[in-house]
Tab-separated table of C-alpha atoms in Angstrom:
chain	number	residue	atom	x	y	z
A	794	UNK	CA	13.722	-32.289	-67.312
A	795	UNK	CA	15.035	-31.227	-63.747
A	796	UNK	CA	17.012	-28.630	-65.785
A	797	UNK	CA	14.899	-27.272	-67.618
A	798	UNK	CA	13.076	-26.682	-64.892
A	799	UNK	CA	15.695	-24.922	-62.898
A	800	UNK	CA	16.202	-22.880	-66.132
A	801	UNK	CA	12.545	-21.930	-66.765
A	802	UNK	CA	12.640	-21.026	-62.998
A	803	UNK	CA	15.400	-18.595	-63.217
A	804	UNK	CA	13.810	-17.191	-66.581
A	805	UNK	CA	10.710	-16.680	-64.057
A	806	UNK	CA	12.225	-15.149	-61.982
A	807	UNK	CA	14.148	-12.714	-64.136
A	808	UNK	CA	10.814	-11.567	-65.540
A	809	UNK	CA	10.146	-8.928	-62.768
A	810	UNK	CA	13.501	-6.459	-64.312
A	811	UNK	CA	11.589	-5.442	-67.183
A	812	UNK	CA	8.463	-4.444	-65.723
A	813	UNK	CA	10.348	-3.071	-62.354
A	814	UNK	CA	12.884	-0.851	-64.550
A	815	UNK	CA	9.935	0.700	-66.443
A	816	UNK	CA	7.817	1.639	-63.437
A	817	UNK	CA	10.887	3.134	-61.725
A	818	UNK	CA	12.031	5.118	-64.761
A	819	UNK	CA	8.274	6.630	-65.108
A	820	UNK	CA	8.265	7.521	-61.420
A	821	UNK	CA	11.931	8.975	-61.465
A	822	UNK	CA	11.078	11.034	-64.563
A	823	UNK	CA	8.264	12.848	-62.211
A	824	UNK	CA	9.521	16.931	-61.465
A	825	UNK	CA	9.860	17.929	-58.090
A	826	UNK	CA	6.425	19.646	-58.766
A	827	UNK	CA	4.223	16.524	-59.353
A	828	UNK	CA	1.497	16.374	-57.799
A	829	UNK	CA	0.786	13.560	-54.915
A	830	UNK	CA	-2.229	12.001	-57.054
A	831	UNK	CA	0.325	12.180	-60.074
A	832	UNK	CA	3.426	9.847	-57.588
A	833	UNK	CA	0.269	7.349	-56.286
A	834	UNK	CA	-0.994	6.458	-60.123
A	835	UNK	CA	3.011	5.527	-60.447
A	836	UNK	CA	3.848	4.137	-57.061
A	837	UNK	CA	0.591	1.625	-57.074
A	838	UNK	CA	2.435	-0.005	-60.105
A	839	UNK	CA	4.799	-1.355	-57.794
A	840	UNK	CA	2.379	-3.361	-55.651
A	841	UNK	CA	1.104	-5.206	-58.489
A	842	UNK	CA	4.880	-5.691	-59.385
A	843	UNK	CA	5.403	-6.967	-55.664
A	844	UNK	CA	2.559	-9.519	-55.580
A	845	UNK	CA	2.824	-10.723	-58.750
A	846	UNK	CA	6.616	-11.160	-57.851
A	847	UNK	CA	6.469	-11.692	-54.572
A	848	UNK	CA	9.330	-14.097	-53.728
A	849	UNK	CA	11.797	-11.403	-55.331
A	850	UNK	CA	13.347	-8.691	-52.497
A	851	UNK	CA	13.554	-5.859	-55.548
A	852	UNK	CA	9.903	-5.403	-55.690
A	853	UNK	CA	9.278	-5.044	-52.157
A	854	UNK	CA	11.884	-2.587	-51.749
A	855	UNK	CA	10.973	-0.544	-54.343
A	856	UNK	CA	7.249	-0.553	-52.972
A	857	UNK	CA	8.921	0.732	-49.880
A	858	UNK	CA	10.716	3.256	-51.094
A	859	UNK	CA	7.792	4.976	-53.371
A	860	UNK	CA	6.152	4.853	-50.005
A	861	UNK	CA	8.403	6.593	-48.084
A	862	UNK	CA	8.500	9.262	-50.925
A	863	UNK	CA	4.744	9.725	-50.757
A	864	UNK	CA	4.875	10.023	-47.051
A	865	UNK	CA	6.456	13.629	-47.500
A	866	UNK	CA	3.324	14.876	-49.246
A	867	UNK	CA	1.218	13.846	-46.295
A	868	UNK	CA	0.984	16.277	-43.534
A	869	UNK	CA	-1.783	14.429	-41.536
A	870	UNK	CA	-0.162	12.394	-39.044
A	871	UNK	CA	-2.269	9.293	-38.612
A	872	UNK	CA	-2.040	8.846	-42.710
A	873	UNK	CA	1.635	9.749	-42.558
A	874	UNK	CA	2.260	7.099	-40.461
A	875	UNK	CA	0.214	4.984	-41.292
A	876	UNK	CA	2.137	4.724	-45.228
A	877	UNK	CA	5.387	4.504	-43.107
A	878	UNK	CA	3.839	1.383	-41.183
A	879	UNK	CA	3.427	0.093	-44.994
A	880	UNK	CA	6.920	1.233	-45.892
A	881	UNK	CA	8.284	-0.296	-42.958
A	882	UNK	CA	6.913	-3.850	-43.589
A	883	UNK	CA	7.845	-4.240	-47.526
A	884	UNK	CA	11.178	-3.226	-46.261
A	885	UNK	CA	11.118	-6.021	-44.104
A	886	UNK	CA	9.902	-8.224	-46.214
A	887	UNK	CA	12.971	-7.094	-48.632
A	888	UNK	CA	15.546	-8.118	-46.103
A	889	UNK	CA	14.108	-11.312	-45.264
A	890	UNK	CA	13.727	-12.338	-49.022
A	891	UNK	CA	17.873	-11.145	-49.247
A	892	UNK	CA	18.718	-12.992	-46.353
A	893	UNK	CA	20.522	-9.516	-44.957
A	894	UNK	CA	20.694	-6.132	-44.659
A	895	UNK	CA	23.137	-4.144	-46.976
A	896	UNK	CA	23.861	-0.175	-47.742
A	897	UNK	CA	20.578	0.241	-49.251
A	898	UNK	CA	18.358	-1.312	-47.206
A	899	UNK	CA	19.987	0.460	-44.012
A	900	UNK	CA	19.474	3.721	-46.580
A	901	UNK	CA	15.768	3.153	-46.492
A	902	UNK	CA	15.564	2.659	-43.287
A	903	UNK	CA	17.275	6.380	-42.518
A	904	UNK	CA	14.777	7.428	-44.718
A	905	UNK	CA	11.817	6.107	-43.036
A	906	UNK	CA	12.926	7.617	-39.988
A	907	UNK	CA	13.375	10.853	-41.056
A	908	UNK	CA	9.950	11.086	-42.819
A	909	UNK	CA	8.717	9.923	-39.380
A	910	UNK	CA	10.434	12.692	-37.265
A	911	UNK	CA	9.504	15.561	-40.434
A	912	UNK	CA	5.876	15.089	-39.237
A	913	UNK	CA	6.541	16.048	-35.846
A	914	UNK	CA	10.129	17.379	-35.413
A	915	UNK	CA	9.970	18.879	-31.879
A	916	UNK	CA	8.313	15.588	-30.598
A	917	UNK	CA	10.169	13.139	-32.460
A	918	UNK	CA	13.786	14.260	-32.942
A	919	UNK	CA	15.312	12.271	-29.968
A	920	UNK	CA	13.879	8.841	-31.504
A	921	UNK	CA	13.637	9.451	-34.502
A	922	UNK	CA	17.092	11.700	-35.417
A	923	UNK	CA	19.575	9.204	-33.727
A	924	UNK	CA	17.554	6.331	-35.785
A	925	UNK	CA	18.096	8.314	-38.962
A	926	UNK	CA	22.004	8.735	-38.086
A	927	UNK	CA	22.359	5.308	-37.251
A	928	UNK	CA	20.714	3.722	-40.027
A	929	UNK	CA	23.098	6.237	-42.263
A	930	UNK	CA	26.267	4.733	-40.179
A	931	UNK	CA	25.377	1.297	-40.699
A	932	UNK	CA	25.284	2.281	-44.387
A	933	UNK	CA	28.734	4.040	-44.659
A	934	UNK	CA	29.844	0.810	-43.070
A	935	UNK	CA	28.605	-1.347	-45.627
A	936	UNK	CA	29.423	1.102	-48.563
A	937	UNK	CA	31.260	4.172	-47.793
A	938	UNK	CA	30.609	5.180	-51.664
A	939	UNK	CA	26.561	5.560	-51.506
A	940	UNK	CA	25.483	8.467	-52.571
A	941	UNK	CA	21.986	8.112	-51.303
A	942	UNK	CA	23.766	8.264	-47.596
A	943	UNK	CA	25.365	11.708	-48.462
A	944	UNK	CA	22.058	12.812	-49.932
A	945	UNK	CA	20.269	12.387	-47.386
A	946	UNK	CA	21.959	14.046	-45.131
A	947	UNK	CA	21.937	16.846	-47.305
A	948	UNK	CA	18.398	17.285	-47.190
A	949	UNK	CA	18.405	16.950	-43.669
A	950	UNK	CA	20.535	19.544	-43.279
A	951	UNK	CA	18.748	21.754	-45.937
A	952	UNK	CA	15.729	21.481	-44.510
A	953	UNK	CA	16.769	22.274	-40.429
A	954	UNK	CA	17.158	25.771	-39.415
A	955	UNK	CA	20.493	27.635	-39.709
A	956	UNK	CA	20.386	28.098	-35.929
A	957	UNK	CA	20.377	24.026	-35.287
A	958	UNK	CA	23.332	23.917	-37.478
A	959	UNK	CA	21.068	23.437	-41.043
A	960	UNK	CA	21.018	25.377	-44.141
A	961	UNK	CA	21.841	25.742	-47.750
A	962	UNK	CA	25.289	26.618	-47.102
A	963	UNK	CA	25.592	23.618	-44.451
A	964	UNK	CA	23.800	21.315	-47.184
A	965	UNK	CA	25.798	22.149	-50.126
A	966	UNK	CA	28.766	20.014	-49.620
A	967	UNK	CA	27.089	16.674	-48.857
A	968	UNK	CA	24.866	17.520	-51.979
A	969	UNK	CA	28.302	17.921	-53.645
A	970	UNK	CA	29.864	14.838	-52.164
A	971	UNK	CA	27.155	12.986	-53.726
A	972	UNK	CA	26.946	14.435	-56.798
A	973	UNK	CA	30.673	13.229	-57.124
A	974	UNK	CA	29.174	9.386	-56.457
A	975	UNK	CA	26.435	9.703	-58.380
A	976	UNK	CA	28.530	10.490	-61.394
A	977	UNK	CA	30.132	7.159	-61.198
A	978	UNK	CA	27.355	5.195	-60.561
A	979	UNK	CA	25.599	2.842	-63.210
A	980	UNK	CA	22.159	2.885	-63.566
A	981	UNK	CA	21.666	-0.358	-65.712
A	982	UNK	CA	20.612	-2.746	-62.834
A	983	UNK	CA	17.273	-2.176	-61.109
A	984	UNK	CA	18.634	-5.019	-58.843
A	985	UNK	CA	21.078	-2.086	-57.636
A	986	UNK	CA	19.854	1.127	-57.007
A	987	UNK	CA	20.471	3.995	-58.280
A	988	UNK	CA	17.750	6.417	-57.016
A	989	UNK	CA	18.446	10.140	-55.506
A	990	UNK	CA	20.542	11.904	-58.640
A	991	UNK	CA	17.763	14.076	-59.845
A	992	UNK	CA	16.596	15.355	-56.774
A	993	UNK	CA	20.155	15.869	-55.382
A	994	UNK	CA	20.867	17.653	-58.354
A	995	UNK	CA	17.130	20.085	-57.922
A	996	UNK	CA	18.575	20.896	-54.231
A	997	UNK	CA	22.599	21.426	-54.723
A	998	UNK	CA	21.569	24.536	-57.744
A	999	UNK	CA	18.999	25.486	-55.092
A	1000	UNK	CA	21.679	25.932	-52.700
A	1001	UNK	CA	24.578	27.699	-55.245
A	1002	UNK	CA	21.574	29.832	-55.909
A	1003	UNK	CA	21.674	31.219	-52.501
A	1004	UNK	CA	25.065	31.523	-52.480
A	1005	UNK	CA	25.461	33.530	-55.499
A	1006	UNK	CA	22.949	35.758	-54.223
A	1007	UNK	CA	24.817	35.744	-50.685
A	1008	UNK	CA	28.203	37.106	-52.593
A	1009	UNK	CA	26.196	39.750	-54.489
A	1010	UNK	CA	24.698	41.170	-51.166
């Protein structure tokens, strides 16, 4: 009886892959032009996932991450914010249920913080900018192969002014360097993610767009 039990308690919690792996495929399938209303009908699928699962880190982390995405959309601050408060606490949560921090987590983490100074750049950059390169460093420690680390920073850099050291032709060799991981990275564990290969792919033809049209000028 006790293992049957333990093995209809594993099969439990096992459950949450299946409906985890579909919600994340649907919301990584969105274009770069979906609308905001379009990524909330998707990302609230997550929070059901999370508190119907809610002893399993995956969930949470996942809820944190759609969250962080959604935060870009929003330019008032108090709502920004205010879904990066959110963010912050099912990322939390996603530790504590995994007992530690690893790549990813510390990946999400950058992330938050950069959303957080993007609001307010001028006001924000001192906290929020070393946080963001900190969080990225703990990362590289953990895994030196993430790709998400590498993209990241690309879109840091892509999206800061030439003059500060940004721009498409500063971006376009992280986006490169993780193109190169992406391409050997397996996508058939939601338990291990696998997030940022679309996007990074969008931004790095953005940026060899510009620089065809650079060498033609």
């Amino acid at each position: 009886m006790g293992a049957l039990a333990l093995t209809t308690a594993a099969t439990q919690a096992q459950d949450y892959k299946a409906p985890l792996t579909k919600a994340w495929t649907a919301f990584d399938a969105l274009p770069m032009t979906a609308t905001y209303d379009q990524k909330v009908e998707l990302a609230n699928k997550f929070e059901l996932i999370s508190k119907k699962w809610d002893k399993e880190w995956a969930p949470h982390f996942y809820v944190a991450l759609t969250k962080t995405i959604l935060s870009y959309d929003v330019q008032e601050a108090t709502k920004h914010d205010a879904i990066l408060d959110d963010a912050d606490k099912e990322r939390d949560e996603a530790v504590r249920l995994l007992g530690k921090e690893n790549d990813e987590t510390y990946v999400l983490l950058a992330m938050i913080s950069n959303s957080r100074m993007m609001i307010d750049p001028m006001n924000r950059w001192s906290k929020y900018g070393k946080l963001f390169t900190d969080n990225l460093q703990n990362a590289k420690e953990k895994n030196p192969d993430n790709p998400r680390m590498y993209y990241l920073k690309a879109v840091s850099t892509y999206f800061t002014p030439a003059a500060y050291g940004g721009g498409k032709k500063n971006a376009l060799p992280y986006f490169e360097k993780a193109d190169g991981l992406f391409a050997k990275e397996k996508s058939d564990d939601i338990n291990k993610p696998f997030w940022g290969k679309g996007p990074n792919t969008y931004f790095m033809a953005e940026c060899k767009k510009e620089d065809k049209e650079e060498k033609k000028n």
